[in-house]
mmCIF file of C-alpha atoms in Angstrom:
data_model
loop_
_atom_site.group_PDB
_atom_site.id
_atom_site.type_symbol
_atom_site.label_atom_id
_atom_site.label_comp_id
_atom_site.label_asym_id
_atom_site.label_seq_id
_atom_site.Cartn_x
_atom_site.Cartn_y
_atom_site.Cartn_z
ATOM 1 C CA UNK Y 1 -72.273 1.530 39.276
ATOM 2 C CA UNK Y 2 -72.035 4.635 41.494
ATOM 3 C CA UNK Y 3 -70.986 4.123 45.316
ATOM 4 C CA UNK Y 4 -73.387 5.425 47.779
ATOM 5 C CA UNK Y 5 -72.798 9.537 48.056
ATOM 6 C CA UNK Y 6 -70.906 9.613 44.860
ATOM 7 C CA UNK Y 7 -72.435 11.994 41.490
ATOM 8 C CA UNK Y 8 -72.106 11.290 38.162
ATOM 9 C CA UNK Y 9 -69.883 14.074 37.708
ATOM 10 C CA UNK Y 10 -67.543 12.269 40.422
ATOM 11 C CA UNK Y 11 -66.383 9.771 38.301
ATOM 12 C CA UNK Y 12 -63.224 9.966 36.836
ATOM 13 C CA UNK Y 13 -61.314 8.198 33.977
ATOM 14 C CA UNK Y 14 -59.423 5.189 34.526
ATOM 15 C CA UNK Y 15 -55.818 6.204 35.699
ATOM 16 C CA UNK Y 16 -56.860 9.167 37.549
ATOM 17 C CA UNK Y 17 -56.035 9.503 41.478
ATOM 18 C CA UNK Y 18 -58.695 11.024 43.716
ATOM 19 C CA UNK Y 19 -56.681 13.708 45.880
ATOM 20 C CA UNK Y 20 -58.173 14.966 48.865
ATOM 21 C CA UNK Y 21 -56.902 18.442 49.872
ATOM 22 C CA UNK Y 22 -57.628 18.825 53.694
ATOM 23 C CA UNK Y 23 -56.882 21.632 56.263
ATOM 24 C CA UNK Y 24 -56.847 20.414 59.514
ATOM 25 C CA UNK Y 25 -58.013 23.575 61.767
ATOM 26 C CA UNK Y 26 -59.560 25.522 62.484
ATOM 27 C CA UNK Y 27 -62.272 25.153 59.664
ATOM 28 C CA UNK Y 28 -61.481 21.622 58.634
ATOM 29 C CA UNK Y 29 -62.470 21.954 55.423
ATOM 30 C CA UNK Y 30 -61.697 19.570 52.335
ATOM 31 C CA UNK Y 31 -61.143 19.929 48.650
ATOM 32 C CA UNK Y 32 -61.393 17.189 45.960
ATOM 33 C CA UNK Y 33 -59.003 17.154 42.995
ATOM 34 C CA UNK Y 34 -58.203 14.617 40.281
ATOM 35 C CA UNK Y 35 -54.595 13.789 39.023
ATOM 36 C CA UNK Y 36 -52.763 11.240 36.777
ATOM 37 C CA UNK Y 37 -50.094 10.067 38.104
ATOM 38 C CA UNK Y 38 -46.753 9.517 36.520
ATOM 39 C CA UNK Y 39 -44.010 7.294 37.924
ATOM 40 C CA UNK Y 40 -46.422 6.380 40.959
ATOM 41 C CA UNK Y 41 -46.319 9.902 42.067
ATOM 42 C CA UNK Y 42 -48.571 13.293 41.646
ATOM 43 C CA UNK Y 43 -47.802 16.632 41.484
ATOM 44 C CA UNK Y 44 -49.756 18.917 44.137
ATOM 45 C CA UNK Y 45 -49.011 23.058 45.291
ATOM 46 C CA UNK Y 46 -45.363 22.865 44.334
ATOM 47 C CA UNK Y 47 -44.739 19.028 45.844
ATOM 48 C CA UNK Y 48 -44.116 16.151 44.248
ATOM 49 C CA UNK Y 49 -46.788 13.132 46.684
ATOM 50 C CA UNK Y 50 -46.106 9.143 46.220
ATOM 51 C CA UNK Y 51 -49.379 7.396 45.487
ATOM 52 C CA UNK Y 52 -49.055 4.124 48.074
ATOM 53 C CA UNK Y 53 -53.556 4.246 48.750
ATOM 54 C CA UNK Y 54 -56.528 6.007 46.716
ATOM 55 C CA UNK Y 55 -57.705 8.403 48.066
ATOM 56 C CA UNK Y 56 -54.482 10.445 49.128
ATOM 57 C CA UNK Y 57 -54.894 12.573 51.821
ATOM 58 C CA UNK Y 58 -52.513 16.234 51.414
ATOM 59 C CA UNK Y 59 -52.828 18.168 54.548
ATOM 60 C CA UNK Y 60 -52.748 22.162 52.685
ATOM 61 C CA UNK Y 61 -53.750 25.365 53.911
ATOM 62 C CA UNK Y 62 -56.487 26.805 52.520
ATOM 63 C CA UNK Y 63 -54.748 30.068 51.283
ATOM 64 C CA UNK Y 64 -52.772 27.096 49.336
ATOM 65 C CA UNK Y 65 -56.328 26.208 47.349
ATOM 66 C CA UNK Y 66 -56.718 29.157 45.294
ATOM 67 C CA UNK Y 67 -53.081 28.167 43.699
ATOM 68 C CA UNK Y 68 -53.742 24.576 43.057
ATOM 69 C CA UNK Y 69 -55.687 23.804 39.714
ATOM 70 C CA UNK Y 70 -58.933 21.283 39.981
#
């Protein structure tokens, strides 16, 4: 069953974290990206992020973006 707002092409596999990449000003834009973790932790622009809630929130420039795979 899809949540309200959410697309078919949303939905993930089981295991997968929803990451949301989010620059804080002055656009305050956001970015959704899908990772497995491994160990309890993801791997996001060069850091290594502890999963503790779904979504997780990474505060990242946007220059960062271009660098960081969907």
């Amino acid at each position: 069953m899809l949540k309200d707002g959410e697309c078919p092409g949303c939905r993930r596999e089981p295991g997968f974290v929803k990451i949301i990449l989010f620059e804080d000003a002055p656009l305050e834009r956001e970015r959704i990206i899908w990772r497995k973790p491994h160990n309890g932790e993801v791997f996001v622009a060069g850091k290594r992020h502890k999963v503790v809630t779904e979504p997780l929130v990474v505060g990242l420039p946007t220059s960062r973006w271009i660098r960081t795979r969907a």
